[in-house]
Short mmCIF file of C-alpha atoms in Angstrom, two decimals:
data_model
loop_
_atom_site.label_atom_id
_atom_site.label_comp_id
_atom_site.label_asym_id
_atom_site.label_seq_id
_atom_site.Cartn_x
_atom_site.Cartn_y
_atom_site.Cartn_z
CA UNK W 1 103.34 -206.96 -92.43
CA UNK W 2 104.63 -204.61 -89.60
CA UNK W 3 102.29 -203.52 -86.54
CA UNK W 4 103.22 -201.76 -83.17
CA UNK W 5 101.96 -202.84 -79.70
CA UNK W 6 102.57 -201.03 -76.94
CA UNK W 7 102.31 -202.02 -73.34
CA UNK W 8 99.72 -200.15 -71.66
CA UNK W 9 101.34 -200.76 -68.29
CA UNK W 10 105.10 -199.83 -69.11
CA UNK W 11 104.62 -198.28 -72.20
CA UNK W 12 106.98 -200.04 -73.66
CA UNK W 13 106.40 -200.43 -77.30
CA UNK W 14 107.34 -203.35 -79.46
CA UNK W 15 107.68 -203.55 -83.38
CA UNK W 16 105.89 -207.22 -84.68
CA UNK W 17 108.04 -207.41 -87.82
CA UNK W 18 107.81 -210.86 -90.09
CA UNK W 19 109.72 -209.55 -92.93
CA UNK W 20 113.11 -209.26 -90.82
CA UNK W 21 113.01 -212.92 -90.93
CA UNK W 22 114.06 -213.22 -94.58
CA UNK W 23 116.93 -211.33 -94.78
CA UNK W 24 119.79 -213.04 -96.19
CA UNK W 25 123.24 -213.55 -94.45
CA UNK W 26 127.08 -213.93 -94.91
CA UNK W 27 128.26 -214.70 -91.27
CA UNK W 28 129.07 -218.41 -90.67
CA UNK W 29 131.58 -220.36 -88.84
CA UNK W 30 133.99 -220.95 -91.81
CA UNK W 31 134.48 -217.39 -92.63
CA UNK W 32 135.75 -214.56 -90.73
CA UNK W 33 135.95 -210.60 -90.49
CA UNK W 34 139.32 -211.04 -91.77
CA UNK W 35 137.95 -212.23 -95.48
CA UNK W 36 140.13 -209.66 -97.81
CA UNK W 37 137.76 -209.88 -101.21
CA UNK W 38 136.40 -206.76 -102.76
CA UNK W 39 133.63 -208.43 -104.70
CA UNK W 40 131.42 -211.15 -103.71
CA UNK W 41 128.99 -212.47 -106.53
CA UNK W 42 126.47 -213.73 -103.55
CA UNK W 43 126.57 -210.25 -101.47
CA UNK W 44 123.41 -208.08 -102.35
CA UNK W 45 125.31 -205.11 -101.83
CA UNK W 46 128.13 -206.14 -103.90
CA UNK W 47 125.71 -206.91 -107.11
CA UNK W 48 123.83 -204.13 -105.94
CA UNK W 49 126.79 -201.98 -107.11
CA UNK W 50 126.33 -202.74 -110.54
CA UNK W 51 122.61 -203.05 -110.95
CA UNK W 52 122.53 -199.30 -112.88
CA UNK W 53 118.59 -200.00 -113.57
CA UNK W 54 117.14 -200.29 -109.87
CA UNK W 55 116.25 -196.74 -108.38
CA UNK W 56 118.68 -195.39 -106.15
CA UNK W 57 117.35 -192.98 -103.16
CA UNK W 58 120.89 -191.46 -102.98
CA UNK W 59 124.12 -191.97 -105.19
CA UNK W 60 127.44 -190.14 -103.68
CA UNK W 61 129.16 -188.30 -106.32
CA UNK W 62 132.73 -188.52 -105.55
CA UNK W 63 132.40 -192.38 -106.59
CA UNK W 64 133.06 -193.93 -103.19
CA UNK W 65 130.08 -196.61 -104.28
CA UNK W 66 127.79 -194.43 -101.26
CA UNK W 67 124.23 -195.86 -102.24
CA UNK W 68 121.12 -195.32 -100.95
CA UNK W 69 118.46 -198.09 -101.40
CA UNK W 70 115.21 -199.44 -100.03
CA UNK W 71 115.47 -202.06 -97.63
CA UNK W 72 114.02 -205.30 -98.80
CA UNK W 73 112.61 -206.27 -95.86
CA UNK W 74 111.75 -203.64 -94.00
CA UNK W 75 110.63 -202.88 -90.51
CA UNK W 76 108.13 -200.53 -91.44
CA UNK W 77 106.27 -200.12 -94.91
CA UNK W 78 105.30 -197.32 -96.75
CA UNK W 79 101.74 -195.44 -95.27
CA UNK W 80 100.29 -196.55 -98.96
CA UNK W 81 101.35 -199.90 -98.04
CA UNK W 82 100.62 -200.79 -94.23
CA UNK W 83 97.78 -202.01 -93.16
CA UNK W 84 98.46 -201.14 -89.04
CA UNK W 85 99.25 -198.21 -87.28
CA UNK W 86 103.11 -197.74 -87.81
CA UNK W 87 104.81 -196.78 -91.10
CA UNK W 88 107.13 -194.56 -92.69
CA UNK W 89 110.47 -195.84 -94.43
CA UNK W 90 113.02 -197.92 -94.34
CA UNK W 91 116.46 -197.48 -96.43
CA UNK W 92 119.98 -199.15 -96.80
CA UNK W 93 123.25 -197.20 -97.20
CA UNK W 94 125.31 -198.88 -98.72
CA UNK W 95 128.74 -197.79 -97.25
CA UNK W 96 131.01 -198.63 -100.13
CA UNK W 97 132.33 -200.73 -103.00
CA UNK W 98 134.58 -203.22 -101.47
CA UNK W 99 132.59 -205.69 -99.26
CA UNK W 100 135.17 -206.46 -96.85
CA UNK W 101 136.49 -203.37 -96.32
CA UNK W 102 135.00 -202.16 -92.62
CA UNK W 103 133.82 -198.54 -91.44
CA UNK W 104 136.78 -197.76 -89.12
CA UNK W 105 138.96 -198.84 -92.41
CA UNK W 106 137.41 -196.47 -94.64
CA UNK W 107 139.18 -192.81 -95.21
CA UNK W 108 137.60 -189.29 -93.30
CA UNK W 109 136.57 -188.39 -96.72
CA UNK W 110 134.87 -191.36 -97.52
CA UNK W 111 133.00 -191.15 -94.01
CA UNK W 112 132.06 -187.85 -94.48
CA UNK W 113 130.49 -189.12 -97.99
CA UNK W 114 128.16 -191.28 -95.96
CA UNK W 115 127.13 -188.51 -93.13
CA UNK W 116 125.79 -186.63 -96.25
CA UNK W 117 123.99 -189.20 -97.31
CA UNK W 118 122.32 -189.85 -94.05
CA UNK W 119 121.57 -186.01 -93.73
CA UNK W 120 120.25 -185.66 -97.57
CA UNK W 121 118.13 -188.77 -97.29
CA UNK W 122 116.83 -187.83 -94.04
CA UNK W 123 115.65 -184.77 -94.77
CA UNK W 124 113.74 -185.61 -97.62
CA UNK W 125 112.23 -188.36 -95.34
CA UNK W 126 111.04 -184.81 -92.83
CA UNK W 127 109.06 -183.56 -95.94
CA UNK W 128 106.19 -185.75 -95.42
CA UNK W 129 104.47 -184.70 -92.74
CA UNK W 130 103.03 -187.25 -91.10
CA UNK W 131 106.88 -188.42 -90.40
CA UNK W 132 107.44 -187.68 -86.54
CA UNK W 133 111.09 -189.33 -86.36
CA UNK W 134 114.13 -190.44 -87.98
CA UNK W 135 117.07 -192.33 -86.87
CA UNK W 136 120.38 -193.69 -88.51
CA UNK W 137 121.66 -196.78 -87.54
CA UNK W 138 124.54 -199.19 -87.80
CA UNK W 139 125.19 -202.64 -87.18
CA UNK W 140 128.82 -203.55 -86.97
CA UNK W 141 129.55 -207.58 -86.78
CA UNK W 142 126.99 -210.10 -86.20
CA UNK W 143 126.46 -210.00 -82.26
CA UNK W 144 125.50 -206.50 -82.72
CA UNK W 145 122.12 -207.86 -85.49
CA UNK W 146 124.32 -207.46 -88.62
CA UNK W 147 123.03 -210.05 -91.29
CA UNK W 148 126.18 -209.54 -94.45
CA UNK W 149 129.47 -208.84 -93.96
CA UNK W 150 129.45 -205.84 -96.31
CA UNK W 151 129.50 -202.21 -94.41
CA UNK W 152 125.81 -200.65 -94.50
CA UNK W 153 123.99 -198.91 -92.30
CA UNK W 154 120.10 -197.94 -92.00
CA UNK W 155 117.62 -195.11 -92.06
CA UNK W 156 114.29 -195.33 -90.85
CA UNK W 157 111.46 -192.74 -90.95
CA UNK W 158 108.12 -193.55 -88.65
CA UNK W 159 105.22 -192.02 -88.25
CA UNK W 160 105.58 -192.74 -84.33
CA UNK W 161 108.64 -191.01 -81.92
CA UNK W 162 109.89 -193.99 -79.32
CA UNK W 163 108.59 -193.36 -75.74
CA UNK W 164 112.61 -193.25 -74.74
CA UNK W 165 113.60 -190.49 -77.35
CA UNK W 166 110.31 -188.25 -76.32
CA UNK W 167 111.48 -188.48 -72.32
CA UNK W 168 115.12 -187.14 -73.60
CA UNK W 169 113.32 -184.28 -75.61
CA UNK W 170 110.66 -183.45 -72.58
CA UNK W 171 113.36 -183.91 -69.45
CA UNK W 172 115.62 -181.89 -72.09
CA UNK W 173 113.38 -178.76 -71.85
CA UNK W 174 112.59 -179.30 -68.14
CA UNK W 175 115.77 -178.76 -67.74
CA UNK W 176 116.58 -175.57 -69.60
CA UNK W 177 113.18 -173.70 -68.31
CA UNK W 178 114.54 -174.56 -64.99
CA UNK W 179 118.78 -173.98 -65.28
CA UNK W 180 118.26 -171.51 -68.28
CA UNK W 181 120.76 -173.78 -70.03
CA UNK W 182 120.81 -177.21 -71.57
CA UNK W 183 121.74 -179.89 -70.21
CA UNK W 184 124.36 -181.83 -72.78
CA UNK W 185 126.17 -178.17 -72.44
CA UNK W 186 126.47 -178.55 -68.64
CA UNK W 187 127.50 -182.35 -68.60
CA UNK W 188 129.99 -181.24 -71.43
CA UNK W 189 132.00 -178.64 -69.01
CA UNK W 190 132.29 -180.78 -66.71
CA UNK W 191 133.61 -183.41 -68.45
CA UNK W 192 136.25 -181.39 -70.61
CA UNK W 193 137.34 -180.38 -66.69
CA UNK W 194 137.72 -183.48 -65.25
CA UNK W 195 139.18 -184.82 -68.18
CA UNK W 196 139.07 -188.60 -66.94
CA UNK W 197 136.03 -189.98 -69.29
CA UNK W 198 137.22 -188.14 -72.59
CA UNK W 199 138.30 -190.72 -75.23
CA UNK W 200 139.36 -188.18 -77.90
CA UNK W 201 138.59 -184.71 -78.49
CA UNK W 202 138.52 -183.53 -81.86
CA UNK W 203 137.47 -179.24 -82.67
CA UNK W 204 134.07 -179.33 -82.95
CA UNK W 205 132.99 -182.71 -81.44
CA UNK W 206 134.21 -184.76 -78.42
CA UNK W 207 133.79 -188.56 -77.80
CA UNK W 208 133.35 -189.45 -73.75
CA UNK W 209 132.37 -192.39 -72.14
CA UNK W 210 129.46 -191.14 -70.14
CA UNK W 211 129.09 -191.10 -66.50
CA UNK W 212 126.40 -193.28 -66.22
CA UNK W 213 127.15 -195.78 -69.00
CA UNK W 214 124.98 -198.90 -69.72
CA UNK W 215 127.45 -201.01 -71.83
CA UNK W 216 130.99 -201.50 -71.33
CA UNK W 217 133.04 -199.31 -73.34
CA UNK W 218 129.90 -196.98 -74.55
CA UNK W 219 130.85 -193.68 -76.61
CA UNK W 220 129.08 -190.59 -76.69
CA UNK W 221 130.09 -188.56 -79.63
CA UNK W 222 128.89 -185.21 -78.71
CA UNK W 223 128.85 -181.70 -80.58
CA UNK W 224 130.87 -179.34 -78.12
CA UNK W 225 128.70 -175.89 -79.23
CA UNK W 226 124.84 -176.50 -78.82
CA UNK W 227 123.19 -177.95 -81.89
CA UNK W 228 120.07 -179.61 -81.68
CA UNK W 229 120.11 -181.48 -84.73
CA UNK W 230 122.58 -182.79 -87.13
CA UNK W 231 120.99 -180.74 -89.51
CA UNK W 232 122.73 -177.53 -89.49
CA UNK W 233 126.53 -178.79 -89.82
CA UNK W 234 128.44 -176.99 -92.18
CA UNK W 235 131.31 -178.93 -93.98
CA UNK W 236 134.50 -178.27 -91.39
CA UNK W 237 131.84 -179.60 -88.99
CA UNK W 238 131.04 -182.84 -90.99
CA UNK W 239 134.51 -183.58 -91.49
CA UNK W 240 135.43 -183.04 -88.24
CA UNK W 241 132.99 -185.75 -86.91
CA UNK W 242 133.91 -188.00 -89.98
CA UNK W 243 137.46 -187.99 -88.19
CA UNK W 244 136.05 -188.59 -84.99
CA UNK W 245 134.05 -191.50 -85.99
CA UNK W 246 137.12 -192.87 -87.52
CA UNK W 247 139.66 -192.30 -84.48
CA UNK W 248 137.31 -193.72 -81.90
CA UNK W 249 136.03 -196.58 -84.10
CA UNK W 250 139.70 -197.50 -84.53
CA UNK W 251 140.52 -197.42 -80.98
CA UNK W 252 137.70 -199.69 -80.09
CA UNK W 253 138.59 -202.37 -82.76
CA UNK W 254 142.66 -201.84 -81.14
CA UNK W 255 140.91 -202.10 -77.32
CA UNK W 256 138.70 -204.50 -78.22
CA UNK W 257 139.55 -206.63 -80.89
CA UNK W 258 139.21 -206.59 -84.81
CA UNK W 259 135.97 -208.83 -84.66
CA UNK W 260 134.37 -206.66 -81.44
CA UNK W 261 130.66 -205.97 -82.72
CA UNK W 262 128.96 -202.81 -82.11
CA UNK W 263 125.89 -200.75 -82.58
CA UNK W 264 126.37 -196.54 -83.48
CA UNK W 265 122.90 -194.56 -83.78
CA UNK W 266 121.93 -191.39 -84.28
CA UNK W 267 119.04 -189.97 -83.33
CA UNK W 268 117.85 -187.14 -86.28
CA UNK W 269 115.31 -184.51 -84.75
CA UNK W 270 113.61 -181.39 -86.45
CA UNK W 271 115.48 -178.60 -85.12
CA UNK W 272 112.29 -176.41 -84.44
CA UNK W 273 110.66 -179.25 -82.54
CA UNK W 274 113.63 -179.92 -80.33
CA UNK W 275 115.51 -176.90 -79.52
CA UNK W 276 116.75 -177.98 -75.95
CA UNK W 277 117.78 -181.09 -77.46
CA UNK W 278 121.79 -181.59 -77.67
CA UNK W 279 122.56 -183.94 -81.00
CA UNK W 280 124.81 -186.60 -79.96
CA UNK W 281 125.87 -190.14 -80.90
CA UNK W 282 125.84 -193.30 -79.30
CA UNK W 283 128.66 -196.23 -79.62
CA UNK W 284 127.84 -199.22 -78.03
CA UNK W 285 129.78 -202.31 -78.17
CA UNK W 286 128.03 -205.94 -77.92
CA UNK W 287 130.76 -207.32 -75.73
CA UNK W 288 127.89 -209.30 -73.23
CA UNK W 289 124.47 -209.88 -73.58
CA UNK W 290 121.83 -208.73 -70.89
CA UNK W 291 120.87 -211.19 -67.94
CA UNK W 292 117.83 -212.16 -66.17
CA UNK W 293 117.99 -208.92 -64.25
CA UNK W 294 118.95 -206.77 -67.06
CA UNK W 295 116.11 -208.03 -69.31
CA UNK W 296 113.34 -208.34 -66.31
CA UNK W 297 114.07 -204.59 -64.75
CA UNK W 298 115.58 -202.81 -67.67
CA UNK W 299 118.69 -201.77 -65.00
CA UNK W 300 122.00 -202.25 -66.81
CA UNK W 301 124.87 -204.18 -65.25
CA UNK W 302 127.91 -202.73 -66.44
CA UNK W 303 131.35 -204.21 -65.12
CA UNK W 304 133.83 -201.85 -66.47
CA UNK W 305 133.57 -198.21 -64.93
CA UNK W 306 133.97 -195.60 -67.61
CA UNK W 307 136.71 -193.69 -66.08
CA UNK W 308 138.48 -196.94 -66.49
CA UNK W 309 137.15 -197.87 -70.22
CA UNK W 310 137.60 -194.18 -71.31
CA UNK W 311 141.80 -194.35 -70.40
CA UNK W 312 142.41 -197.32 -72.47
CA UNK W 313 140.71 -196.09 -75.15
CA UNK W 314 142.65 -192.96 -74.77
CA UNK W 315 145.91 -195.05 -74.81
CA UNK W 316 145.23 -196.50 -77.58
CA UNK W 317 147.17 -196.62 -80.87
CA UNK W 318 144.92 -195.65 -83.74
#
């Protein structure tokens, strides 16, 4: 059983979700990232990969082993199944065949492979109506909430936008009716002329570590021509980002450390309800966890200034 409540003070809003609680894990003291085994016969997503009778939501057809799946234990049910006021869906990509095989390990190709899933599956998600927002997520090691070892990522559909993606979208279109331009666009030229927060810049997207960034070593992956949405990329476009992903996830895991956990999301809008709206996505390692101030004020301490956390990840060897 999943139910919303929402502050009526801050307005912050809060997901009660039971089912999380049963989710299986891999990660324990004895065993680390480093475990080289392509199969495990205890890893869901490994027998997953040969259960040919359960329905799969999306199957790549290059045979990378890209699956699409329901989640088990979901965050929010289906509408015919809830019983409270948020629902919608909630899927698992499975990234791949071999379960110890990470994301920054896996090929451009293969990456690209999973950005079409995410775009395929999320679409279909947009044809019920009563679906308001989707976003893509992935855990990466267990600091950052990652239960199994195995690369996956998520996809959930709700029938409810989040407070904090619905400011971006409104203070988005402020800006343009006032400036006559967006605002992503403006940040971007000055950026690419300074130069000193750019972590790699590939031909149609850039990676920065933004100005005002909450974690250390945060990424922004941003689409240098407006786009809205992730929607309307054309192939070059998807393999372009695919080798983005790859470079900077590399350099963080060279930076950082091969067991550095991290969170990437992306935030998938309806282009006709968010046309001020720049697509981006967001990196963001789990080096430290919030403090008492963090937590009580919601103001991020960050210790590492992004000019400074942008340059070695720059440096870096892929």
């Amino acid at each position: 059983m999943s139910h919303m409540r929402i502050n009526p003070i801050s307005k912050e809003a809060v997901i009660m979700s039971e089912n999380r609680l049963k989710r299986p894990t891999d990660f324990s003291s004895d065993k680390t990232e480093n475990d080289k085994i392509s199969f495990k016969k205890d890893c869901p997503f490994c027998i997953e990969d040969q259960n040919s009778s359960r329905i799969k939501i999306y199957e790549d057809q290059i045979s990378y082993g890209v699956k699409v799946v329901e989640n088990k234990y979901p965050i929010v049910l289906k509408k015919e199944e809830a019983e409270s006021n948020v629902y919608g869906f909630h899927y698992v990509v499975i990234e791949g065949r071999d379960h110890s095989k990470s994301f920054y390990e896996l090929s451009r190709e293969h990456i690209g492979e999973i950005i079409k899933a995410y775009i395929c599956v999320s679409k279909n998600i947009y044809r019920n109506e009563f679906i308001k927002y989707v976003q893509v997520f992935k855990n990466h090691g267990k600091n950052a909430g990652a239960s199994l070892r195995h690369s996956h990522s998520q996809i959930i559909g709700m029938n409810v936008m989040p407070e904090k993606i619905k400011t971006e979208v409104e203070n988005s279109s402020k800006y343009y009716k006032d400036n006559k331009t967006c605002a992503f666009c403006d940040l971007l030229k000055d950026e690419i002329k300074s130069k000193e927060r750019i972590v790699y810049e590939g031909k149609e997207f850039i990676a920065i570590c933004p100005y005002v960034s909450k974690h250390r070593y945060e990424i922004q992956i941003i689409k240098k021509k407006h786009s809205s949405t992730i929607f309307t990329l054309n192939e070059f476009e998807i393999n372009d980002l695919s080798d983005v992903l790859k470079i900077v996830t590399n350099k963080l895991h060279s930076v950082l450390g091969k067991d550095i956990s991290y969170n990437i999301y992306y935030n998938f809008l309806k282009e006709e309800k968010v046309k001020y709206y720049h697509f981006y996505i967001e990196i963001c390692p789990r080096i430290v966890n919030g403090a008492g101030f963090e937590i009580s004020t919601g103001i991020m301490v960050n210790t590492i200034l992004p000019e400074i956390a942008a340059k070695k990840l720059r440096e870096a060897n892929n």
